[in-house]
XYZ file of N, CA and C in Angstrom:
285
model
N -68.049 9.081 -2.623
C -66.627 8.830 -2.515
C -66.170 9.224 -1.111
N -65.245 8.456 -0.644
C -64.718 8.681 0.692
C -64.147 10.102 0.819
N -64.507 10.779 1.846
C -64.034 12.141 2.082
C -65.085 13.196 1.797
N -65.999 12.912 0.872
C -67.037 13.898 0.557
C -67.996 14.085 1.728
N -68.335 12.983 2.389
C -69.234 13.104 3.543
C -68.579 13.915 4.661
N -67.300 13.704 4.889
C -66.589 14.464 5.918
C -66.579 15.949 5.575
N -66.356 16.242 4.303
C -66.364 17.645 3.885
C -67.733 18.268 4.105
N -68.800 17.534 3.745
C -70.145 18.098 3.857
C -70.534 18.381 5.306
N -70.324 17.417 6.211
C -70.738 17.704 7.585
C -69.804 18.701 8.258
N -68.542 18.734 7.866
C -67.631 19.745 8.413
C -68.036 21.141 7.943
N -68.451 21.230 6.679
C -68.917 22.510 6.137
C -70.173 22.976 6.880
N -71.084 22.047 7.129
C -72.299 22.417 7.877
C -71.960 22.861 9.294
N -71.031 22.156 9.939
C -70.596 22.582 11.273
C -69.966 23.969 11.212
N -69.190 24.234 10.157
C -68.531 25.530 9.999
C -69.564 26.648 9.834
N -70.561 26.428 8.976
C -71.562 27.458 8.698
C -72.522 27.689 9.862
N -72.826 26.642 10.629
C -73.800 26.772 11.702
C -73.176 27.092 13.053
N -71.862 27.038 13.154
C -71.144 27.312 14.406
C -71.514 26.352 15.532
N -71.920 25.143 15.211
C -72.266 24.178 16.254
C -71.034 23.647 16.979
N -69.910 23.658 16.299
C -68.621 23.318 16.907
C -67.676 24.470 16.578
N -66.539 24.578 17.251
C -65.623 25.686 16.952
C -65.208 25.704 15.474
N -65.168 26.896 14.907
C -64.818 27.034 13.490
C -63.459 26.418 13.141
N -62.422 26.572 13.978
C -61.145 25.941 13.620
C -61.245 24.421 13.511
N -62.043 23.808 14.360
C -62.212 22.357 14.300
C -62.930 21.958 13.009
N -63.982 22.681 12.657
C -64.713 22.398 11.426
C -63.845 22.658 10.194
N -63.049 23.722 10.220
C -62.156 24.018 9.096
C -61.093 22.931 8.953
N -60.575 22.445 10.069
C -59.619 21.340 10.037
C -60.263 20.111 9.397
N -61.539 19.879 9.686
C -62.252 18.758 9.077
C -62.366 18.894 7.574
N -62.643 20.104 7.100
C -62.728 20.306 5.648
C -61.375 20.079 4.986
N -60.302 20.516 5.649
C -58.961 20.302 5.085
C -58.588 18.822 5.064
N -58.906 18.115 6.139
C -58.522 16.702 6.199
C -59.346 15.845 5.249
N -60.556 16.290 4.946
C -61.376 15.516 4.015
C -60.738 15.468 2.629
N -60.008 16.509 2.288
C -59.310 16.524 1.002
C -58.233 15.445 0.973
N -57.543 15.262 2.091
C -56.481 14.243 2.107
C -57.060 12.835 2.010
N -58.173 12.563 2.679
C -58.751 11.221 2.601
C -59.382 10.999 1.222
N -59.914 12.043 0.610
C -60.427 11.945 -0.750
C -59.287 11.627 -1.719
N -58.167 12.310 -1.532
C -56.991 12.057 -2.366
C -56.501 10.625 -2.199
N -56.475 10.147 -0.972
C -56.048 8.760 -0.719
C -56.973 7.780 -1.438
N -58.266 8.054 -1.430
C -59.217 7.196 -2.133
C -59.003 7.208 -3.635
N -58.734 8.393 -4.186
C -58.465 8.479 -5.623
C -57.183 7.737 -5.997
N -56.154 7.914 -5.184
C -54.888 7.217 -5.466
C -55.069 5.704 -5.426
N -55.883 5.241 -4.503
C -56.162 3.799 -4.444
C -56.980 3.351 -5.654
N -57.978 4.153 -6.028
C -58.847 3.793 -7.132
C -58.069 3.676 -8.442
N -57.064 4.518 -8.638
C -56.288 4.489 -9.867
C -55.028 3.638 -9.758
N -54.910 2.900 -8.664
C -53.819 1.947 -8.525
C -52.473 2.532 -8.172
N -52.436 3.771 -7.728
C -51.173 4.398 -7.360
C -50.682 3.859 -6.020
N -51.612 3.642 -5.089
C -51.271 3.059 -3.791
C -52.152 1.835 -3.560
N -51.665 0.915 -2.774
C -52.423 -0.289 -2.432
C -53.455 0.038 -1.353
N -54.537 -0.753 -1.281
C -55.604 -0.465 -0.309
C -55.134 -0.386 1.143
N -54.269 -1.260 1.573
C -53.838 -1.252 2.970
C -52.370 -0.840 3.124
N -51.914 0.016 2.229
C -50.507 0.415 2.250
C -50.234 1.465 3.318
N -48.981 1.564 3.680
C -48.546 2.568 4.643
C -48.754 3.975 4.084
N -48.498 4.136 2.793
C -48.648 5.451 2.161
C -50.090 5.946 2.269
N -51.041 5.060 1.991
C -52.449 5.465 2.086
C -52.812 5.798 3.534
N -52.303 5.030 4.473
C -52.558 5.301 5.878
C -52.019 6.645 6.312
N -50.838 6.993 5.839
C -50.234 8.283 6.193
C -51.015 9.431 5.563
N -51.462 9.246 4.323
C -52.236 10.290 3.650
C -53.571 10.508 4.364
N -54.180 9.425 4.842
C -55.495 9.511 5.473
C -55.428 9.789 6.976
N -54.244 9.792 7.564
C -54.113 9.981 9.007
C -54.738 11.274 9.542
N -54.626 12.403 8.853
C -55.233 13.633 9.393
C -56.732 13.521 9.642
N -57.454 12.784 8.796
C -58.899 12.664 9.009
C -59.198 11.831 10.250
N -58.335 10.891 10.570
C -58.506 10.116 11.801
C -58.357 11.045 13.008
N -57.355 11.899 12.963
C -57.139 12.858 14.051
C -58.343 13.789 14.181
N -58.853 14.267 13.040
C -60.022 15.148 13.068
C -61.233 14.453 13.663
N -61.537 13.271 13.189
C -62.743 12.593 13.649
C -62.669 12.231 15.134
N -61.488 11.873 15.605
C -61.341 11.594 17.038
C -61.469 12.894 17.848
N -60.911 13.978 17.336
C -61.035 15.281 18.012
C -62.484 15.736 18.050
N -63.190 15.566 16.938
C -64.606 15.944 16.885
C -65.420 15.100 17.858
N -65.176 13.798 17.882
C -65.904 12.922 18.806
C -65.650 13.335 20.252
N -64.398 13.604 20.571
C -64.055 14.017 21.935
C -64.730 15.346 22.280
N -64.709 16.278 21.345
C -65.352 17.578 21.572
C -66.845 17.394 21.836
N -67.503 16.583 21.017
C -68.938 16.408 21.169
C -69.292 15.672 22.456
N -68.455 14.729 22.879
C -68.708 14.013 24.128
C -68.531 14.954 25.324
N -67.464 15.743 25.301
C -67.148 16.596 26.448
C -67.974 17.882 26.453
N -68.027 18.577 25.337
C -68.674 19.889 25.282
C -70.046 19.877 24.613
N -70.219 19.023 23.622
C -71.465 19.015 22.858
C -71.520 20.181 21.884
N -72.683 20.365 21.280
C -72.876 21.494 20.374
C -72.955 22.783 21.174
N -72.621 23.908 20.516
C -72.799 25.216 21.145
C -74.299 25.428 21.337
N -74.706 25.572 22.567
C -76.135 25.617 22.901
C -76.851 26.831 22.279
N -76.230 28.009 22.299
C -76.889 29.196 21.750
C -77.109 29.050 20.253
N -76.119 28.498 19.554
C -76.251 28.321 18.111
C -77.328 27.295 17.785
N -77.408 26.251 18.579
C -78.427 25.220 18.386
C -79.828 25.802 18.589
N -79.992 26.624 19.613
C -81.286 27.272 19.853
C -81.647 28.216 18.719
N -80.674 28.961 18.209
C -80.923 29.877 17.093
C -81.360 29.103 15.850
N -80.746 27.958 15.606
C -81.142 27.138 14.466
C -82.565 26.619 14.629
N -82.926 26.244 15.843
C -84.296 25.768 16.099
C -85.307 26.880 15.846
N -85.010 28.076 16.316
C -85.918 29.210 16.130
C -86.059 29.542 14.653
N -84.940 29.590 13.943
C -84.987 29.887 12.505
C -85.786 28.834 11.749
N -85.616 27.587 12.122
C -86.354 26.506 11.472
C -87.847 26.629 11.743
N -88.196 26.946 12.967
C -89.600 27.114 13.323
C -90.220 28.284 12.577
N -89.494 29.389 12.464
C -90.011 30.551 11.726
C -90.204 30.240 10.263
N -89.312 29.446 9.675
C -89.476 29.053 8.265
C -90.697 28.170 8.091
N -90.946 27.291 9.066
C -92.115 26.419 8.978
C -93.400 27.224 9.078
N -93.371 28.285 9.862
C -94.559 29.130 10.005
C -94.728 30.098 8.847
N -93.700 30.180 7.996
C -93.799 31.032 6.806
C -93.492 32.475 7.045
N -92.700 32.762 8.063
C -92.379 34.165 8.360
C -90.957 34.490 8.011
């Protein structure tokens, strides 16, 4: 369902610190609004291309554009990425 994928990758970003925590937390919050918009459409409360659905889903658009801009300009936090690589390697070696 729409919004679940946004919640999952935002949660992973939040837990791994690959992007700033406030940005990842904003993503988790906005995923709820896009999920709600999908449910309202599924049950016929709002039309698929209605203004109401667009307004409900607008925060996730802002989040995804902010995340894209952050990743293009800054990328992932390098220290956190290296720590994840080391932890993954240690798990593969069984230590």
